[in-house]
Amino acid sequence: MAKISDLKRIGDDKVTAIGMGTWGIGGYESPDYSHDRESIEALRYGLELGINLIDTAEFYGAGHSEELVGEAIKEFEREEIFIISKVWPTNFGYERAKRAARASAKRLGTYIDLYLLHWPGKEWGKIEETLHALEELVDEGLIRYIGVSNFDLKLLRKSQEAMKKYEVVANEVKYSLKDRWPEESGLLDYMKREKIVLIAYTPLEKGSLARNACLAEIGRKYDKTSAQVALNYLIWEENVIAIPKAGRKEHVEENAGAMGWRLSREDRERAKLCVV
């Protein structure tokens, strides 16, 4: 793997500021095998470029996304890769969460670096049981860190208070130039103070920000594309990592180009006005 110097911390690990998202890779709510080779090649290309973070979930393609990630990483040193997966709310609960994590690890063919509760679900009791089950899985070595996803500030705090042995190290939420709710709600500032990583999904708003002419104009100053400007806006924050979809090689390469530089403070403010 090549080395990228634009790194953030998750726990004691250093990961690239841009990761590779796999929602839709290998299918959505059911498996789709039609683009498997292209998907594996795209993920491998990203690893070759030096991107070391891959985000997946048991829900993606009913587990097939995890299988593709497992296949893609076979040629690489496992210790140099950071893998995130997630448990779906239907598998919340002490025993069910443990079974789900083991099934995900089996599909991946390896341990899980960061395991997230994918959505809050409706029952706090189930969330708490799941968090405690995950703490035991850390002790077993099946997972290394615990996090949440789509948790608002109130629920994030409650989850922190529920932990017995370990900390919540990350919260994966929708965050983009167009949807800046983590900034507006106070979630981002709180997570900065608590040293919790914010992992931003849908950072390009399904490609719409990659076609934004105003962002493209800002990008010309840096010899960067509109997509790279939109991603750089996010990783400008010290505790933010972005995970755009890694479905094709050319997109992975463009995403990687969002690292290694930073917008000026003035241009970052200008970028906000591009999506008003």
PDB file of C-alpha atoms in Angstrom:
ATOM      1  CA  MET A   1       0.000   0.000   0.000  1.00  0.00           C
ATOM      2  CA  ALA A   2       1.097   3.545  -0.704  1.00  0.00           C
ATOM      3  CA  LYS A   3       1.181   5.963   2.222  1.00  0.00           C
ATOM      4  CA  ILE A   4      -1.074   8.997   2.589  1.00  0.00           C
ATOM      5  CA  SER A   5      -0.071  11.589   5.161  1.00  0.00           C
ATOM      6  CA  ASP A   6      -3.554  13.098   5.570  1.00  0.00           C
ATOM      7  CA  LEU A   7      -4.519  11.081   8.621  1.00  0.00           C
ATOM      8  CA  LYS A   8      -7.051  11.244  11.454  1.00  0.00           C
ATOM      9  CA  ARG A   9      -7.276   9.239  14.663  1.00  0.00           C
ATOM     10  CA  ILE A  10      -9.873   6.664  15.623  1.00  0.00           C
ATOM     11  CA  GLY A  11      -8.894   5.469  19.059  1.00  0.00           C
ATOM     12  CA  ASP A  12      -5.181   4.727  18.873  1.00  0.00           C
ATOM     13  CA  ASP A  13      -5.271   4.089  15.111  1.00  0.00           C
ATOM     14  CA  LYS A  14      -4.411   6.445  12.273  1.00  0.00           C
ATOM     15  CA  VAL A  15      -6.773   6.334   9.310  1.00  0.00           C
ATOM     16  CA  THR A  16      -6.978   8.322   6.117  1.00  0.00           C
ATOM     17  CA  ALA A  17      -9.199  11.416   6.172  1.00  0.00           C
ATOM     18  CA  ILE A  18     -11.135   9.961   3.219  1.00  0.00           C
ATOM     19  CA  GLY A  19     -12.384   6.389   3.425  1.00  0.00           C
ATOM     20  CA  MET A  20     -14.253   4.135   1.024  1.00  0.00           C
ATOM     21  CA  GLY A  21     -17.991   3.723   1.498  1.00  0.00           C
ATOM     22  CA  THR A  22     -19.722   0.577   0.245  1.00  0.00           C
ATOM     23  CA  TRP A  23     -23.456   1.348   0.440  1.00  0.00           C
ATOM     24  CA  GLY A  24     -24.862  -0.056  -2.814  1.00  0.00           C
ATOM     25  CA  ILE A  25     -21.738  -2.083  -3.534  1.00  0.00           C
ATOM     26  CA  GLY A  26     -22.890  -5.687  -3.730  1.00  0.00           C
ATOM     27  CA  GLY A  27     -26.534  -4.659  -3.701  1.00  0.00           C
ATOM     28  CA  TYR A  28     -28.849  -2.634  -1.535  1.00  0.00           C
ATOM     29  CA  GLU A  29     -31.355  -4.580   0.567  1.00  0.00           C
ATOM     30  CA  SER A  30     -30.558  -7.813  -1.289  1.00  0.00           C
ATOM     31  CA  PRO A  31     -27.387  -9.125  -2.954  1.00  0.00           C
ATOM     32  CA  ASP A  32     -26.488  -7.992  -6.465  1.00  0.00           C
ATOM     33  CA  TYR A  33     -23.587  -9.903  -7.992  1.00  0.00           C
ATOM     34  CA  SER A  34     -23.526  -8.111 -11.356  1.00  0.00           C
ATOM     35  CA  HIS A  35     -20.731  -5.644 -10.515  1.00  0.00           C
ATOM     36  CA  ASP A  36     -18.675  -7.704  -8.080  1.00  0.00           C
ATOM     37  CA  ARG A  37     -15.439  -7.640 -10.071  1.00  0.00           C
ATOM     38  CA  GLU A  38     -15.620  -3.883 -10.676  1.00  0.00           C
ATOM     39  CA  SER A  39     -16.358  -3.264  -7.001  1.00  0.00           C
ATOM     40  CA  ILE A  40     -13.483  -5.428  -5.778  1.00  0.00           C
ATOM     41  CA  GLU A  41     -11.094  -3.756  -8.205  1.00  0.00           C
ATOM     42  CA  ALA A  42     -12.209  -0.293  -7.072  1.00  0.00           C
ATOM     43  CA  LEU A  43     -11.629  -1.156  -3.425  1.00  0.00           C
ATOM     44  CA  ARG A  44      -8.238  -2.670  -4.175  1.00  0.00           C
ATOM     45  CA  TYR A  45      -7.290   0.392  -6.197  1.00  0.00           C
ATOM     46  CA  GLY A  46      -8.155   2.611  -3.259  1.00  0.00           C
ATOM     47  CA  LEU A  47      -5.962   0.513  -0.974  1.00  0.00           C
ATOM     48  CA  GLU A  48      -3.138   0.740  -3.507  1.00  0.00           C
ATOM     49  CA  LEU A  49      -3.524   4.525  -3.518  1.00  0.00           C
ATOM     50  CA  GLY A  50      -3.121   4.477   0.257  1.00  0.00           C
ATOM     51  CA  ILE A  51      -6.707   4.850   1.473  1.00  0.00           C
ATOM     52  CA  ASN A  52      -6.820   2.543   4.479  1.00  0.00           C
ATOM     53  CA  LEU A  53     -10.408   2.878   5.754  1.00  0.00           C
ATOM     54  CA  ILE A  54     -13.358   0.866   4.403  1.00  0.00           C
ATOM     55  CA  ASP A  55     -16.912   1.278   5.690  1.00  0.00           C
ATOM     56  CA  THR A  56     -19.492  -1.488   5.289  1.00  0.00           C
ATOM     57  CA  ALA A  57     -22.454  -3.032   7.131  1.00  0.00           C
ATOM     58  CA  GLU A  58     -24.414  -6.245   7.474  1.00  0.00           C
ATOM     59  CA  PHE A  59     -27.399  -4.444   5.932  1.00  0.00           C
ATOM     60  CA  TYR A  60     -25.596  -3.575   2.697  1.00  0.00           C
ATOM     61  CA  GLY A  61     -26.574  -6.147   0.096  1.00  0.00           C
ATOM     62  CA  ALA A  62     -27.752  -8.423   2.924  1.00  0.00           C
ATOM     63  CA  GLY A  63     -24.117  -9.037   3.864  1.00  0.00           C
ATOM     64  CA  HIS A  64     -22.724  -9.264   0.327  1.00  0.00           C
ATOM     65  CA  SER A  65     -20.942  -5.930   0.693  1.00  0.00           C
ATOM     66  CA  GLU A  66     -18.964  -7.398   3.579  1.00  0.00           C
ATOM     67  CA  GLU A  67     -18.078 -10.420   1.453  1.00  0.00           C
ATOM     68  CA  LEU A  68     -16.725  -8.135  -1.278  1.00  0.00           C
ATOM     69  CA  VAL A  69     -14.675  -6.179   1.233  1.00  0.00           C
ATOM     70  CA  GLY A  70     -13.280  -9.461   2.546  1.00  0.00           C
ATOM     71  CA  GLU A  71     -12.291 -10.488  -0.964  1.00  0.00           C
ATOM     72  CA  ALA A  72     -10.753  -7.087  -1.777  1.00  0.00           C
ATOM     73  CA  ILE A  73      -8.440  -7.004   1.249  1.00  0.00           C
ATOM     74  CA  LYS A  74      -6.974 -10.491   0.818  1.00  0.00           C
ATOM     75  CA  GLU A  75      -3.889  -9.264  -1.029  1.00  0.00           C
ATOM     76  CA  PHE A  76      -3.029  -6.644   1.596  1.00  0.00           C
ATOM     77  CA  GLU A  77      -1.597  -6.567   5.103  1.00  0.00           C
ATOM     78  CA  ARG A  78      -4.603  -6.706   7.410  1.00  0.00           C
ATOM     79  CA  GLU A  79      -2.988  -4.532  10.081  1.00  0.00           C
ATOM     80  CA  GLU A  80      -2.686  -1.685   7.584  1.00  0.00           C
ATOM     81  CA  ILE A  81      -6.452  -1.603   6.920  1.00  0.00           C
ATOM     82  CA  PHE A  82      -9.195  -0.220   9.156  1.00  0.00           C
ATOM     83  CA  ILE A  83     -12.601  -1.849   8.632  1.00  0.00           C
ATOM     84  CA  ILE A  84     -15.897  -0.456   9.905  1.00  0.00           C
ATOM     85  CA  SER A  85     -19.077  -2.517   9.965  1.00  0.00           C
ATOM     86  CA  LYS A  86     -22.473  -2.082  11.602  1.00  0.00           C
ATOM     87  CA  VAL A  87     -25.246  -4.013  13.308  1.00  0.00           C
ATOM     88  CA  TRP A  88     -28.810  -3.366  12.099  1.00  0.00           C
ATOM     89  CA  PRO A  89     -31.497  -2.596  14.746  1.00  0.00           C
ATOM     90  CA  THR A  90     -33.276  -5.910  14.129  1.00  0.00           C
ATOM     91  CA  ASN A  91     -30.162  -7.526  15.595  1.00  0.00           C
ATOM     92  CA  PHE A  92     -29.978  -5.327  18.679  1.00  0.00           C
ATOM     93  CA  GLY A  93     -29.927  -7.096  22.028  1.00  0.00           C
ATOM     94  CA  TYR A  94     -27.255  -8.910  23.990  1.00  0.00           C
ATOM     95  CA  GLU A  95     -27.130 -12.274  22.197  1.00  0.00           C
ATOM     96  CA  ARG A  96     -28.409 -11.165  18.797  1.00  0.00           C
ATOM     97  CA  ALA A  97     -25.765  -8.448  18.519  1.00  0.00           C
ATOM     98  CA  LYS A  98     -23.015 -10.919  19.325  1.00  0.00           C
ATOM     99  CA  ARG A  99     -24.285 -13.331  16.667  1.00  0.00           C
ATOM    100  CA  ALA A 100     -24.534 -10.515  14.126  1.00  0.00           C
ATOM    101  CA  ALA A 101     -20.967  -9.377  14.797  1.00  0.00           C
ATOM    102  CA  ARG A 102     -19.646 -12.919  14.424  1.00  0.00           C
ATOM    103  CA  ALA A 103     -21.543 -13.323  11.158  1.00  0.00           C
ATOM    104  CA  SER A 104     -20.103 -10.046   9.849  1.00  0.00           C
ATOM    105  CA  ALA A 105     -16.584 -11.068  10.850  1.00  0.00           C
ATOM    106  CA  LYS A 106     -17.060 -14.399   9.083  1.00  0.00           C
ATOM    107  CA  ARG A 107     -18.170 -12.674   5.867  1.00  0.00           C
ATOM    108  CA  LEU A 108     -15.245 -10.284   6.098  1.00  0.00           C
ATOM    109  CA  GLY A 109     -12.857 -13.112   6.938  1.00  0.00           C
ATOM    110  CA  THR A 110     -11.328 -11.059   9.718  1.00  0.00           C
ATOM    111  CA  TYR A 111     -11.924  -9.070  12.886  1.00  0.00           C
ATOM    112  CA  ILE A 112     -13.737  -5.718  12.790  1.00  0.00           C
ATOM    113  CA  ASP A 113     -11.856  -2.570  13.769  1.00  0.00           C
ATOM    114  CA  LEU A 114     -14.891  -0.404  14.512  1.00  0.00           C
ATOM    115  CA  TYR A 115     -18.386  -1.797  15.030  1.00  0.00           C
ATOM    116  CA  LEU A 116     -21.319   0.612  14.992  1.00  0.00           C
ATOM    117  CA  LEU A 117     -24.967   0.511  15.968  1.00  0.00           C
ATOM    118  CA  HIS A 118     -26.331   1.365  12.515  1.00  0.00           C
ATOM    119  CA  TRP A 119     -29.479   3.258  13.579  1.00  0.00           C
ATOM    120  CA  PRO A 120     -30.847   4.072  17.036  1.00  0.00           C
ATOM    121  CA  GLY A 121     -33.882   1.820  16.858  1.00  0.00           C
ATOM    122  CA  LYS A 122     -36.892   2.442  19.095  1.00  0.00           C
ATOM    123  CA  GLU A 123     -36.022   0.799  22.426  1.00  0.00           C
ATOM    124  CA  TRP A 124     -33.344   2.280  24.650  1.00  0.00           C
ATOM    125  CA  GLY A 125     -33.062  -0.998  26.537  1.00  0.00           C
ATOM    126  CA  LYS A 126     -32.025  -2.814  23.372  1.00  0.00           C
ATOM    127  CA  ILE A 127     -29.451  -0.133  22.582  1.00  0.00           C
ATOM    128  CA  GLU A 128     -27.943  -0.435  26.045  1.00  0.00           C
ATOM    129  CA  GLU A 129     -27.856  -4.243  25.866  1.00  0.00           C
ATOM    130  CA  THR A 130     -26.123  -4.016  22.495  1.00  0.00           C
ATOM    131  CA  LEU A 131     -23.488  -1.590  23.741  1.00  0.00           C
ATOM    132  CA  HIS A 132     -22.686  -3.909  26.632  1.00  0.00           C
ATOM    133  CA  ALA A 133     -22.518  -6.914  24.292  1.00  0.00           C
ATOM    134  CA  LEU A 134     -20.066  -5.015  22.113  1.00  0.00           C
ATOM    135  CA  GLU A 135     -17.879  -4.290  25.122  1.00  0.00           C
ATOM    136  CA  GLU A 136     -17.575  -8.031  25.671  1.00  0.00           C
ATOM    137  CA  LEU A 137     -16.716  -8.498  21.991  1.00  0.00           C
ATOM    138  CA  VAL A 138     -13.839  -6.051  22.447  1.00  0.00           C
ATOM    139  CA  ASP A 139     -12.577  -8.245  25.286  1.00  0.00           C
ATOM    140  CA  GLU A 140     -12.878 -11.277  22.994  1.00  0.00           C
ATOM    141  CA  GLY A 141     -10.886  -9.554  20.240  1.00  0.00           C
ATOM    142  CA  LEU A 142     -13.644  -9.796  17.631  1.00  0.00           C
ATOM    143  CA  ILE A 143     -13.991  -6.020  17.452  1.00  0.00           C
ATOM    144  CA  ARG A 144     -11.547  -3.315  18.522  1.00  0.00           C
ATOM    145  CA  TYR A 145     -13.640  -0.168  18.975  1.00  0.00           C
ATOM    146  CA  ILE A 146     -17.301   0.671  19.552  1.00  0.00           C
ATOM    147  CA  GLY A 147     -19.323   3.432  17.907  1.00  0.00           C
ATOM    148  CA  VAL A 148     -22.792   4.502  16.856  1.00  0.00           C
ATOM    149  CA  SER A 149     -24.418   5.797  13.699  1.00  0.00           C
ATOM    150  CA  ASN A 150     -27.248   8.263  13.111  1.00  0.00           C
ATOM    151  CA  PHE A 151     -27.342   9.190  16.814  1.00  0.00           C
ATOM    152  CA  ASP A 152     -28.302  12.761  17.689  1.00  0.00           C
ATOM    153  CA  LEU A 153     -26.595  14.658  20.484  1.00  0.00           C
ATOM    154  CA  LYS A 154     -28.983  13.529  23.216  1.00  0.00           C
ATOM    155  CA  LEU A 155     -28.726   9.854  22.319  1.00  0.00           C
ATOM    156  CA  LEU A 156     -24.959  10.040  21.855  1.00  0.00           C
ATOM    157  CA  ARG A 157     -24.570  11.405  25.381  1.00  0.00           C
ATOM    158  CA  LYS A 158     -26.866   8.729  26.742  1.00  0.00           C
ATOM    159  CA  SER A 159     -24.817   6.048  24.979  1.00  0.00           C
ATOM    160  CA  GLN A 160     -21.607   7.416  26.457  1.00  0.00           C
ATOM    161  CA  GLU A 161     -23.109   7.267  29.946  1.00  0.00           C
ATOM    162  CA  ALA A 162     -24.220   3.655  29.401  1.00  0.00           C
ATOM    163  CA  MET A 163     -20.749   2.351  28.633  1.00  0.00           C
ATOM    164  CA  LYS A 164     -19.124   0.325  31.416  1.00  0.00           C
ATOM    165  CA  LYS A 165     -15.574  -0.394  30.210  1.00  0.00           C
ATOM    166  CA  TYR A 166     -14.914   1.321  26.885  1.00  0.00           C
ATOM    167  CA  GLU A 167     -15.739   4.567  25.110  1.00  0.00           C
ATOM    168  CA  VAL A 168     -17.879   5.464  22.134  1.00  0.00           C
ATOM    169  CA  VAL A 169     -15.166   6.564  19.690  1.00  0.00           C
ATOM    170  CA  ALA A 170     -17.233   7.486  16.611  1.00  0.00           C
ATOM    171  CA  ASN A 171     -20.642   8.537  15.344  1.00  0.00           C
ATOM    172  CA  GLU A 172     -21.378   8.050  11.648  1.00  0.00           C
ATOM    173  CA  VAL A 173     -23.956  10.532  10.378  1.00  0.00           C
ATOM    174  CA  LYS A 174     -25.135  12.184   7.181  1.00  0.00           C
ATOM    175  CA  TYR A 175     -23.055  15.316   6.715  1.00  0.00           C
ATOM    176  CA  SER A 176     -22.271  17.341   3.618  1.00  0.00           C
ATOM    177  CA  LEU A 177     -21.953  20.911   2.420  1.00  0.00           C
ATOM    178  CA  LYS A 178     -25.640  20.752   1.563  1.00  0.00           C
ATOM    179  CA  ASP A 179     -26.723  19.110   4.822  1.00  0.00           C
ATOM    180  CA  ARG A 180     -24.779  20.715   7.663  1.00  0.00           C
ATOM    181  CA  TRP A 181     -27.034  19.636  10.512  1.00  0.00           C
ATOM    182  CA  PRO A 182     -24.133  18.354  12.655  1.00  0.00           C
ATOM    183  CA  GLU A 183     -22.793  21.921  12.698  1.00  0.00           C
ATOM    184  CA  GLU A 184     -26.172  23.553  13.290  1.00  0.00           C
ATOM    185  CA  SER A 185     -27.307  21.141  16.030  1.00  0.00           C
ATOM    186  CA  GLY A 186     -24.159  21.416  18.118  1.00  0.00           C
ATOM    187  CA  LEU A 187     -23.326  17.748  17.524  1.00  0.00           C
ATOM    188  CA  LEU A 188     -20.036  18.474  15.749  1.00  0.00           C
ATOM    189  CA  ASP A 189     -18.760  20.846  18.450  1.00  0.00           C
ATOM    190  CA  TYR A 190     -19.698  18.383  21.186  1.00  0.00           C
ATOM    191  CA  MET A 191     -17.909  15.550  19.403  1.00  0.00           C
ATOM    192  CA  LYS A 192     -14.813  17.715  19.024  1.00  0.00           C
ATOM    193  CA  ARG A 193     -14.742  18.376  22.754  1.00  0.00           C
ATOM    194  CA  GLU A 194     -15.255  14.699  23.529  1.00  0.00           C
ATOM    195  CA  LYS A 195     -12.667  13.595  20.934  1.00  0.00           C
ATOM    196  CA  ILE A 196     -15.279  11.493  19.123  1.00  0.00           C
ATOM    197  CA  VAL A 197     -14.785  11.065  15.385  1.00  0.00           C
ATOM    198  CA  LEU A 198     -17.584  12.129  13.058  1.00  0.00           C
ATOM    199  CA  ILE A 199     -17.747   9.857  10.010  1.00  0.00           C
ATOM    200  CA  ALA A 200     -19.640  11.653   7.248  1.00  0.00           C
ATOM    201  CA  TYR A 201     -21.713   9.556   4.858  1.00  0.00           C
ATOM    202  CA  THR A 202     -23.367  10.783   1.647  1.00  0.00           C
ATOM    203  CA  PRO A 203     -20.755  13.580   1.583  1.00  0.00           C
ATOM    204  CA  LEU A 204     -21.353  14.297  -2.113  1.00  0.00           C
ATOM    205  CA  GLU A 205     -25.160  14.127  -1.920  1.00  0.00           C
ATOM    206  CA  LYS A 206     -25.347  11.240  -4.403  1.00  0.00           C
ATOM    207  CA  GLY A 207     -23.161  13.111  -6.887  1.00  0.00           C
ATOM    208  CA  SER A 208     -24.998  16.428  -6.943  1.00  0.00           C
ATOM    209  CA  LEU A 209     -22.125  18.308  -5.283  1.00  0.00           C
ATOM    210  CA  ALA A 210     -19.736  16.824  -7.835  1.00  0.00           C
ATOM    211  CA  ARG A 211     -21.711  18.696 -10.497  1.00  0.00           C
ATOM    212  CA  ASN A 212     -21.861  22.014  -8.657  1.00  0.00           C
ATOM    213  CA  ALA A 213     -20.488  24.785 -10.879  1.00  0.00           C
ATOM    214  CA  CYS A 214     -19.865  27.149  -7.969  1.00  0.00           C
ATOM    215  CA  LEU A 215     -17.705  24.567  -6.181  1.00  0.00           C
ATOM    216  CA  ALA A 216     -15.903  23.886  -9.460  1.00  0.00           C
ATOM    217  CA  GLU A 217     -15.001  27.576  -9.654  1.00  0.00           C
ATOM    218  CA  ILE A 218     -13.489  27.461  -6.157  1.00  0.00           C
ATOM    219  CA  GLY A 219     -11.672  24.278  -7.105  1.00  0.00           C
ATOM    220  CA  ARG A 220      -9.897  25.877 -10.048  1.00  0.00           C
ATOM    221  CA  LYS A 221      -7.857  27.939  -7.591  1.00  0.00           C
ATOM    222  CA  TYR A 222      -6.485  24.691  -6.151  1.00  0.00           C
ATOM    223  CA  ASP A 223      -6.533  22.647  -9.360  1.00  0.00           C
ATOM    224  CA  LYS A 224      -9.252  20.497  -7.779  1.00  0.00           C
ATOM    225  CA  THR A 225     -12.723  19.335  -8.814  1.00  0.00           C
ATOM    226  CA  SER A 226     -16.018  20.329  -7.253  1.00  0.00           C
ATOM    227  CA  ALA A 227     -16.228  16.898  -5.581  1.00  0.00           C
ATOM    228  CA  GLN A 228     -12.788  17.357  -4.064  1.00  0.00           C
ATOM    229  CA  VAL A 229     -13.769  20.781  -2.732  1.00  0.00           C
ATOM    230  CA  ALA A 230     -16.944  19.340  -1.179  1.00  0.00           C
ATOM    231  CA  LEU A 231     -14.973  16.559   0.523  1.00  0.00           C
ATOM    232  CA  ASN A 232     -12.203  18.887   1.662  1.00  0.00           C
ATOM    233  CA  TYR A 233     -14.802  21.113   3.289  1.00  0.00           C
ATOM    234  CA  LEU A 234     -15.645  18.196   5.601  1.00  0.00           C
ATOM    235  CA  ILE A 235     -12.179  16.895   6.431  1.00  0.00           C
ATOM    236  CA  TRP A 236     -11.077  20.466   7.160  1.00  0.00           C
ATOM    237  CA  GLU A 237     -12.535  19.744  10.603  1.00  0.00           C
ATOM    238  CA  GLU A 238      -9.989  17.940  12.783  1.00  0.00           C
ATOM    239  CA  ASN A 239     -12.325  15.122  13.845  1.00  0.00           C
ATOM    240  CA  VAL A 240     -14.207  14.529  10.568  1.00  0.00           C
ATOM    241  CA  ILE A 241     -13.647  11.667   8.138  1.00  0.00           C
ATOM    242  CA  ALA A 242     -15.651  11.390   4.899  1.00  0.00           C
ATOM    243  CA  ILE A 243     -16.652   8.092   3.277  1.00  0.00           C
ATOM    244  CA  PRO A 244     -17.797   8.686  -0.309  1.00  0.00           C
ATOM    245  CA  LYS A 245     -18.901   5.631  -2.262  1.00  0.00           C
ATOM    246  CA  ALA A 246     -16.060   3.637  -3.803  1.00  0.00           C
ATOM    247  CA  GLY A 247     -17.908   1.983  -6.665  1.00  0.00           C
ATOM    248  CA  ARG A 248     -15.538   2.837  -9.521  1.00  0.00           C
ATOM    249  CA  LYS A 249     -11.791   3.344  -9.843  1.00  0.00           C
ATOM    250  CA  GLU A 250     -12.059   6.842 -11.295  1.00  0.00           C
ATOM    251  CA  HIS A 251     -14.247   7.973  -8.403  1.00  0.00           C
ATOM    252  CA  VAL A 252     -11.869   6.475  -5.852  1.00  0.00           C
ATOM    253  CA  GLU A 253      -8.937   8.315  -7.436  1.00  0.00           C
ATOM    254  CA  GLU A 254     -10.842  11.595  -7.464  1.00  0.00           C
ATOM    255  CA  ASN A 255     -11.863  11.116  -3.839  1.00  0.00           C
ATOM    256  CA  ALA A 256      -8.259  10.483  -2.835  1.00  0.00           C
ATOM    257  CA  GLY A 257      -7.379  13.835  -4.411  1.00  0.00           C
ATOM    258  CA  ALA A 258      -9.463  15.570  -1.738  1.00  0.00           C
ATOM    259  CA  MET A 259      -6.657  14.838   0.729  1.00  0.00           C
ATOM    260  CA  GLY A 260      -3.267  16.437   1.243  1.00  0.00           C
ATOM    261  CA  TRP A 261      -4.385  20.070   1.062  1.00  0.00           C
ATOM    262  CA  ARG A 262      -6.920  22.377   2.703  1.00  0.00           C
ATOM    263  CA  LEU A 263      -9.261  25.104   1.570  1.00  0.00           C
ATOM    264  CA  SER A 264      -8.492  28.516   2.979  1.00  0.00           C
ATOM    265  CA  ARG A 265     -10.893  29.679   5.661  1.00  0.00           C
ATOM    266  CA  GLU A 266     -12.304  32.239   3.222  1.00  0.00           C
ATOM    267  CA  ASP A 267     -12.873  29.695   0.450  1.00  0.00           C
ATOM    268  CA  ARG A 268     -14.468  27.311   2.931  1.00  0.00           C
ATOM    269  CA  GLU A 269     -16.991  30.012   3.794  1.00  0.00           C
ATOM    270  CA  ARG A 270     -17.538  30.681   0.090  1.00  0.00           C
ATOM    271  CA  ALA A 271     -18.229  26.994  -0.449  1.00  0.00           C
ATOM    272  CA  LYS A 272     -21.191  27.196   1.942  1.00  0.00           C
ATOM    273  CA  LEU A 273     -22.809  29.776  -0.308  1.00  0.00           C
ATOM    274  CA  CYS A 274     -22.579  27.424  -3.288  1.00  0.00           C
ATOM    275  CA  VAL A 275     -25.383  25.270  -1.903  1.00  0.00           C
ATOM    276  CA  VAL A 276     -27.712  27.834  -0.340  1.00  0.00           C
TER     277      VAL A 276
END
